Amino acid sequence: MSVHREDKKITVNSILEMKVAGEKISMLTAYDYTMATLLDAAGVDMILVGDSAANVMAGYDTTLPITLNEMIYHATAVVRAAKRAMVVVDLPFGSYQGNPFEALTSSIRILKESGAHAVKIEGGVEIRESIERIVNAGIPVIGHLGLTPQSVHAFGGYGLRAKSVHEAHKLTSDAQVLQDAGCFAIVLEKIPAKLAGEVTDKLRIPTIGIGAGGQCDGQVLVGQDMLGMNKGFRPKFLRQYLNLAEQIEGAVQQYVKDVKSGGFPSQEEQY
Ligand code: KIV
């Protein structure tokens, strides 16, 4: 049973109510109008315009190069598509770390120029003031802990985070700080399932996991990954629901054959 009517727009309140009701929250990434239209029609609760657009859409190795203007471009297209889903946009690397004012200015630009509903920001206690500043301006914020890809060079890779007692302790305390600072949800990325479950139990706000096990209040995946469009990417946490890469390649090979042989267009496909 859903706490939210299917035809009603998802809001911060709906997300918080889902945690209370024990209803799991579904989130997927999208970066363009066509994909976002499909995700929204299929009933996903939240669409994340992730800075993973840097990898998925632009082919960079990390999320670091994508700019605020580029994020706003992607977000604007997704917002045009989303009739029901809540649209959350990542604050990209370099758009908030300087100081709380910069974080606020970047967040305001995202909401004002794209029409999105919330921002997501990577980090713990270090960015507490920035989160408070954004929340106090009336902008809903989702935190992001664990594997925070903008810190890939500090971590030395994309491995599992919070394996040590020290790091697990910091993550637990950071989660509390983010809740106290006003975040309405927290993404937990690539951490042990047991730790994610403990953090989830302690918090009033929902956790949304990616590679963080089944006890989180919700799950998020990159849309292209779960649809099987990214051939080389098969981490343990990823459930692939389709093999679109194979289907698209097959379709394109057939198209090329049809064009070369003169089989396309047929009489019926001409004016
Ligand atoms: O950018 C992104 O896609 C993300 C998700 C992996 C949570 O932050």
PDB file of N, CA, C and O in Angstrom, residues 52-99:
ATOM      1  N   SER A  52      27.020  11.982 -11.827  1.00  0.00           N
ATOM      2  CA  SER A  52      27.443  10.844 -12.647  1.00  0.00           C
ATOM      3  C   SER A  52      27.161  11.113 -14.116  1.00  0.00           C
ATOM      4  O   SER A  52      27.621  10.359 -14.975  1.00  0.00           O
ATOM      5  N   ALA A  53      26.433  12.178 -14.426  1.00  0.00           N
ATOM      6  CA  ALA A  53      26.294  12.637 -15.818  1.00  0.00           C
ATOM      7  C   ALA A  53      27.676  12.840 -16.441  1.00  0.00           C
ATOM      8  O   ALA A  53      27.852  12.651 -17.648  1.00  0.00           O
ATOM      9  N   ALA A  54      28.649  13.203 -15.601  1.00  0.00           N
ATOM     10  CA  ALA A  54      30.019  13.396 -16.106  1.00  0.00           C
ATOM     11  C   ALA A  54      30.540  12.092 -16.718  1.00  0.00           C
ATOM     12  O   ALA A  54      31.181  12.105 -17.775  1.00  0.00           O
ATOM     13  N   ASN A  55      30.243  10.943 -16.066  1.00  0.00           N
ATOM     14  CA  ASN A  55      30.666   9.634 -16.582  1.00  0.00           C
ATOM     15  C   ASN A  55      29.733   9.177 -17.708  1.00  0.00           C
ATOM     16  O   ASN A  55      30.178   8.857 -18.804  1.00  0.00           O
ATOM     17  N   VAL A  56      28.431   9.166 -17.375  1.00  0.00           N
ATOM     18  CA  VAL A  56      27.449   8.504 -18.245  1.00  0.00           C
ATOM     19  C   VAL A  56      27.205   9.298 -19.533  1.00  0.00           C
ATOM     20  O   VAL A  56      27.117   8.722 -20.613  1.00  0.00           O
ATOM     21  N   MET A  57      27.086  10.609 -19.419  1.00  0.00           N
ATOM     22  CA  MET A  57      26.735  11.410 -20.590  1.00  0.00           C
ATOM     23  C   MET A  57      27.954  11.973 -21.312  1.00  0.00           C
ATOM     24  O   MET A  57      27.903  12.193 -22.514  1.00  0.00           O
ATOM     25  N   ALA A  58      29.024  12.237 -20.549  1.00  0.00           N
ATOM     26  CA  ALA A  58      30.168  12.926 -21.173  1.00  0.00           C
ATOM     27  C   ALA A  58      31.412  12.046 -21.295  1.00  0.00           C
ATOM     28  O   ALA A  58      32.376  12.434 -21.942  1.00  0.00           O
ATOM     29  N   GLY A  59      31.400  10.860 -20.665  1.00  0.00           N
ATOM     30  CA  GLY A  59      32.507   9.925 -20.838  1.00  0.00           C
ATOM     31  C   GLY A  59      33.755  10.226 -20.027  1.00  0.00           C
ATOM     32  O   GLY A  59      34.810   9.649 -20.287  1.00  0.00           O
ATOM     33  N   TYR A  60      33.643  11.096 -19.016  1.00  0.00           N
ATOM     34  CA  TYR A  60      34.805  11.347 -18.148  1.00  0.00           C
ATOM     35  C   TYR A  60      35.031  10.154 -17.210  1.00  0.00           C
ATOM     36  O   TYR A  60      34.098   9.407 -16.899  1.00  0.00           O
ATOM     37  N   ASP A  61      36.276  10.022 -16.706  1.00  0.00           N
ATOM     38  CA  ASP A  61      36.612   8.946 -15.769  1.00  0.00           C
ATOM     39  C   ASP A  61      36.061   9.197 -14.369  1.00  0.00           C
ATOM     40  O   ASP A  61      35.882   8.266 -13.585  1.00  0.00           O
ATOM     41  N   THR A  62      35.900  10.469 -14.014  1.00  0.00           N
ATOM     42  CA  THR A  62      35.416  10.824 -12.675  1.00  0.00           C
ATOM     43  C   THR A  62      34.261  11.818 -12.821  1.00  0.00           C
ATOM     44  O   THR A  62      33.974  12.288 -13.931  1.00  0.00           O
ATOM     45  N   THR A  63      33.659  12.155 -11.674  1.00  0.00           N
ATOM     46  CA  THR A  63      32.564  13.140 -11.706  1.00  0.00           C
ATOM     47  C   THR A  63      33.097  14.572 -11.580  1.00  0.00           C
ATOM     48  O   THR A  63      32.320  15.524 -11.620  1.00  0.00           O
ATOM     49  N   LEU A  64      34.398  14.704 -11.420  1.00  0.00           N
ATOM     50  CA  LEU A  64      34.951  16.024 -11.086  1.00  0.00           C
ATOM     51  C   LEU A  64      34.772  17.096 -12.168  1.00  0.00           C
ATOM     52  O   LEU A  64      34.554  18.265 -11.847  1.00  0.00           O
ATOM     53  N   PRO A  65      34.863  16.754 -13.463  1.00  0.00           N
ATOM     54  CA  PRO A  65      34.865  17.842 -14.447  1.00  0.00           C
ATOM     55  C   PRO A  65      33.521  18.541 -14.676  1.00  0.00           C
ATOM     56  O   PRO A  65      33.504  19.660 -15.182  1.00  0.00           O
ATOM     57  N   ILE A  66      32.401  17.909 -14.332  1.00  0.00           N
ATOM     58  CA  ILE A  66      31.119  18.523 -14.728  1.00  0.00           C
ATOM     59  C   ILE A  66      30.907  19.854 -13.996  1.00  0.00           C
ATOM     60  O   ILE A  66      31.253  20.003 -12.823  1.00  0.00           O
ATOM     61  N   THR A  67      30.350  20.827 -14.718  1.00  0.00           N
ATOM     62  CA  THR A  67      30.204  22.180 -14.168  1.00  0.00           C
ATOM     63  C   THR A  67      28.771  22.411 -13.682  1.00  0.00           C
ATOM     64  O   THR A  67      27.858  21.662 -14.043  1.00  0.00           O
ATOM     65  N   LEU A  68      28.619  23.490 -12.937  1.00  0.00           N
ATOM     66  CA  LEU A  68      27.284  23.866 -12.456  1.00  0.00           C
ATOM     67  C   LEU A  68      26.361  24.161 -13.644  1.00  0.00           C
ATOM     68  O   LEU A  68      25.201  23.738 -13.655  1.00  0.00           O
ATOM     69  N   ASN A  69      26.871  24.858 -14.657  1.00  0.00           N
ATOM     70  CA  ASN A  69      26.042  25.163 -15.831  1.00  0.00           C
ATOM     71  C   ASN A  69      25.584  23.882 -16.524  1.00  0.00           C
ATOM     72  O   ASN A  69      24.439  23.781 -16.964  1.00  0.00           O
ATOM     73  N   GLU A  70      26.500  22.908 -16.611  1.00  0.00           N
ATOM     74  CA  GLU A  70      26.130  21.638 -17.261  1.00  0.00           C
ATOM     75  C   GLU A  70      25.076  20.895 -16.443  1.00  0.00           C
ATOM     76  O   GLU A  70      24.132  20.311 -16.990  1.00  0.00           O
ATOM     77  N   MET A  71      25.210  20.915 -15.114  1.00  0.00           N
ATOM     78  CA  MET A  71      24.218  20.257 -14.253  1.00  0.00           C
ATOM     79  C   MET A  71      22.850  20.930 -14.432  1.00  0.00           C
ATOM     80  O   MET A  71      21.816  20.253 -14.472  1.00  0.00           O
ATOM     81  N   ILE A  72      22.858  22.250 -14.540  1.00  0.00           N
ATOM     82  CA  ILE A  72      21.588  22.979 -14.702  1.00  0.00           C
ATOM     83  C   ILE A  72      20.947  22.620 -16.052  1.00  0.00           C
ATOM     84  O   ILE A  72      19.732  22.438 -16.152  1.00  0.00           O
ATOM     85  N   TYR A  73      21.784  22.477 -17.076  1.00  0.00           N
ATOM     86  CA  TYR A  73      21.279  22.074 -18.405  1.00  0.00           C
ATOM     87  C   TYR A  73      20.562  20.711 -18.304  1.00  0.00           C
ATOM     88  O   TYR A  73      19.428  20.553 -18.769  1.00  0.00           O
ATOM     89  N   HIS A  74      21.224  19.719 -17.686  1.00  0.00           N
ATOM     90  CA  HIS A  74      20.620  18.385 -17.555  1.00  0.00           C
ATOM     91  C   HIS A  74      19.345  18.462 -16.700  1.00  0.00           C
ATOM     92  O   HIS A  74      18.324  17.851 -17.029  1.00  0.00           O
ATOM     93  N   ALA A  75      19.430  19.212 -15.597  1.00  0.00           N
ATOM     94  CA  ALA A  75      18.296  19.284 -14.664  1.00  0.00           C
ATOM     95  C   ALA A  75      17.074  19.907 -15.337  1.00  0.00           C
ATOM     96  O   ALA A  75      15.938  19.463 -15.120  1.00  0.00           O
ATOM     97  N   THR A  76      17.299  20.923 -16.164  1.00  0.00           N
ATOM     98  CA  THR A  76      16.194  21.605 -16.826  1.00  0.00           C
ATOM     99  C   THR A  76      15.422  20.631 -17.714  1.00  0.00           C
ATOM    100  O   THR A  76      14.180  20.626 -17.740  1.00  0.00           O
ATOM    101  N   ALA A  77      16.152  19.772 -18.423  1.00  0.00           N
ATOM    102  CA  ALA A  77      15.507  18.789 -19.305  1.00  0.00           C
ATOM    103  C   ALA A  77      14.701  17.777 -18.481  1.00  0.00           C
ATOM    104  O   ALA A  77      13.581  17.405 -18.841  1.00  0.00           O
ATOM    105  N   VAL A  78      15.259  17.346 -17.354  1.00  0.00           N
ATOM    106  CA  VAL A  78      14.588  16.349 -16.507  1.00  0.00           C
ATOM    107  C   VAL A  78      13.330  16.950 -15.870  1.00  0.00           C
ATOM    108  O   VAL A  78      12.272  16.311 -15.823  1.00  0.00           O
ATOM    109  N   VAL A  79      13.436  18.191 -15.422  1.00  0.00           N
ATOM    110  CA  VAL A  79      12.275  18.837 -14.785  1.00  0.00           C
ATOM    111  C   VAL A  79      11.108  18.944 -15.776  1.00  0.00           C
ATOM    112  O   VAL A  79       9.948  18.723 -15.409  1.00  0.00           O
ATOM    113  N   ARG A  80      11.414  19.217 -17.051  1.00  0.00           N
ATOM    114  CA  ARG A  80      10.341  19.301 -18.058  1.00  0.00           C
ATOM    115  C   ARG A  80       9.586  17.977 -18.180  1.00  0.00           C
ATOM    116  O   ARG A  80       8.423  17.943 -18.545  1.00  0.00           O
ATOM    117  N   ALA A  81      10.270  16.879 -17.850  1.00  0.00           N
ATOM    118  CA  ALA A  81       9.668  15.551 -18.027  1.00  0.00           C
ATOM    119  C   ALA A  81       8.915  15.081 -16.785  1.00  0.00           C
ATOM    120  O   ALA A  81       7.979  14.296 -16.897  1.00  0.00           O
ATOM    121  N   ALA A  82       9.333  15.538 -15.624  1.00  0.00           N
ATOM    122  CA  ALA A  82       8.835  14.948 -14.362  1.00  0.00           C
ATOM    123  C   ALA A  82       7.475  15.528 -13.983  1.00  0.00           C
ATOM    124  O   ALA A  82       7.377  16.687 -13.574  1.00  0.00           O
ATOM    125  N   LYS A  83       6.458  14.698 -14.105  1.00  0.00           N
ATOM    126  CA  LYS A  83       5.106  15.141 -13.731  1.00  0.00           C
ATOM    127  C   LYS A  83       4.823  14.787 -12.265  1.00  0.00           C
ATOM    128  O   LYS A  83       4.084  15.474 -11.593  1.00  0.00           O
ATOM    129  N   ARG A  84       5.379  13.672 -11.810  1.00  0.00           N
ATOM    130  CA  ARG A  84       5.092  13.195 -10.456  1.00  0.00           C
ATOM    131  C   ARG A  84       6.336  13.114  -9.588  1.00  0.00           C
ATOM    132  O   ARG A  84       6.308  13.451  -8.405  1.00  0.00           O
ATOM    133  N   ALA A  85       7.428  12.656 -10.157  1.00  0.00           N
ATOM    134  CA  ALA A  85       8.639  12.414  -9.368  1.00  0.00           C
ATOM    135  C   ALA A  85       9.233  13.723  -8.850  1.00  0.00           C
ATOM    136  O   ALA A  85       9.109  14.774  -9.479  1.00  0.00           O
ATOM    137  N   MET A  86       9.897  13.610  -7.698  1.00  0.00           N
ATOM    138  CA  MET A  86      10.651  14.745  -7.163  1.00  0.00           C
ATOM    139  C   MET A  86      12.019  14.743  -7.860  1.00  0.00           C
ATOM    140  O   MET A  86      12.657  13.705  -7.978  1.00  0.00           O
ATOM    141  N   VAL A  87      12.459  15.928  -8.303  1.00  0.00           N
ATOM    142  CA  VAL A  87      13.743  16.019  -9.020  1.00  0.00           C
ATOM    143  C   VAL A  87      14.810  16.607  -8.094  1.00  0.00           C
ATOM    144  O   VAL A  87      14.664  17.722  -7.580  1.00  0.00           O
ATOM    145  N   VAL A  88      15.864  15.822  -7.889  1.00  0.00           N
ATOM    146  CA  VAL A  88      16.973  16.205  -6.997  1.00  0.00           C
ATOM    147  C   VAL A  88      18.226  16.361  -7.858  1.00  0.00           C
ATOM    148  O   VAL A  88      18.487  15.518  -8.724  1.00  0.00           O
ATOM    149  N   VAL A  89      18.988  17.408  -7.606  1.00  0.00           N
ATOM    150  CA  VAL A  89      20.151  17.695  -8.459  1.00  0.00           C
ATOM    151  C   VAL A  89      21.420  17.738  -7.606  1.00  0.00           C
ATOM    152  O   VAL A  89      21.456  18.386  -6.554  1.00  0.00           O
ATOM    153  N   ASP A  90      22.469  17.071  -8.091  1.00  0.00           N
ATOM    154  CA  ASP A  90      23.757  17.098  -7.387  1.00  0.00           C
ATOM    155  C   ASP A  90      24.423  18.461  -7.497  1.00  0.00           C
ATOM    156  O   ASP A  90      24.483  19.046  -8.590  1.00  0.00           O
ATOM    157  N   LEU A  91      24.961  18.929  -6.377  1.00  0.00           N
ATOM    158  CA  LEU A  91      25.866  20.079  -6.426  1.00  0.00           C
ATOM    159  C   LEU A  91      27.214  19.540  -6.912  1.00  0.00           C
ATOM    160  O   LEU A  91      27.817  18.689  -6.254  1.00  0.00           O
ATOM    161  N   PRO A  92      27.695  20.005  -8.074  1.00  0.00           N
ATOM    162  CA  PRO A  92      28.926  19.409  -8.613  1.00  0.00           C
ATOM    163  C   PRO A  92      30.180  19.878  -7.885  1.00  0.00           C
ATOM    164  O   PRO A  92      30.160  20.900  -7.183  1.00  0.00           O
ATOM    165  N   PHE A  93      31.237  19.110  -8.076  1.00  0.00           N
ATOM    166  CA  PHE A  93      32.535  19.439  -7.471  1.00  0.00           C
ATOM    167  C   PHE A  93      32.931  20.876  -7.818  1.00  0.00           C
ATOM    168  O   PHE A  93      32.854  21.294  -8.972  1.00  0.00           O
ATOM    169  N   GLY A  94      33.333  21.624  -6.794  1.00  0.00           N
ATOM    170  CA  GLY A  94      33.785  22.999  -7.000  1.00  0.00           C
ATOM    171  C   GLY A  94      32.684  24.033  -6.911  1.00  0.00           C
ATOM    172  O   GLY A  94      32.940  25.230  -7.031  1.00  0.00           O
ATOM    173  N   SER A  95      31.434  23.581  -6.658  1.00  0.00           N
ATOM    174  CA  SER A  95      30.337  24.558  -6.626  1.00  0.00           C
ATOM    175  C   SER A  95      29.863  24.832  -5.203  1.00  0.00           C
ATOM    176  O   SER A  95      28.928  25.605  -5.001  1.00  0.00           O
ATOM    177  N   TYR A  96      30.514  24.190  -4.198  1.00  0.00           N
ATOM    178  CA  TYR A  96      30.041  24.395  -2.820  1.00  0.00           C
ATOM    179  C   TYR A  96      31.128  24.301  -1.756  1.00  0.00           C
ATOM    180  O   TYR A  96      30.943  24.738  -0.621  1.00  0.00           O
ATOM    181  N   GLN A  97      32.291  23.744  -2.111  1.00  0.00           N
ATOM    182  CA  GLN A  97      33.297  23.481  -1.070  1.00  0.00           C
ATOM    183  C   GLN A  97      33.923  24.753  -0.508  1.00  0.00           C
ATOM    184  O   GLN A  97      34.461  24.745   0.597  1.00  0.00           O
ATOM    185  N   GLY A  98      33.886  25.843  -1.282  1.00  0.00           N
ATOM    186  CA  GLY A  98      34.573  27.089  -0.883  1.00  0.00           C
ATOM    187  C   GLY A  98      34.076  27.650   0.432  1.00  0.00           C
ATOM    188  O   GLY A  98      34.851  27.905   1.356  1.00  0.00           O
ATOM    189  N   ASN A  99      32.773  27.809   0.548  1.00  0.00           N
ATOM    190  CA  ASN A  99      32.181  28.363   1.775  1.00  0.00           C
ATOM    191  C   ASN A  99      30.653  28.246   1.693  1.00  0.00           C
ATOM    192  O   ASN A  99      30.112  27.984   0.613  1.00  0.00           O
TER     193      ASN A  99
END
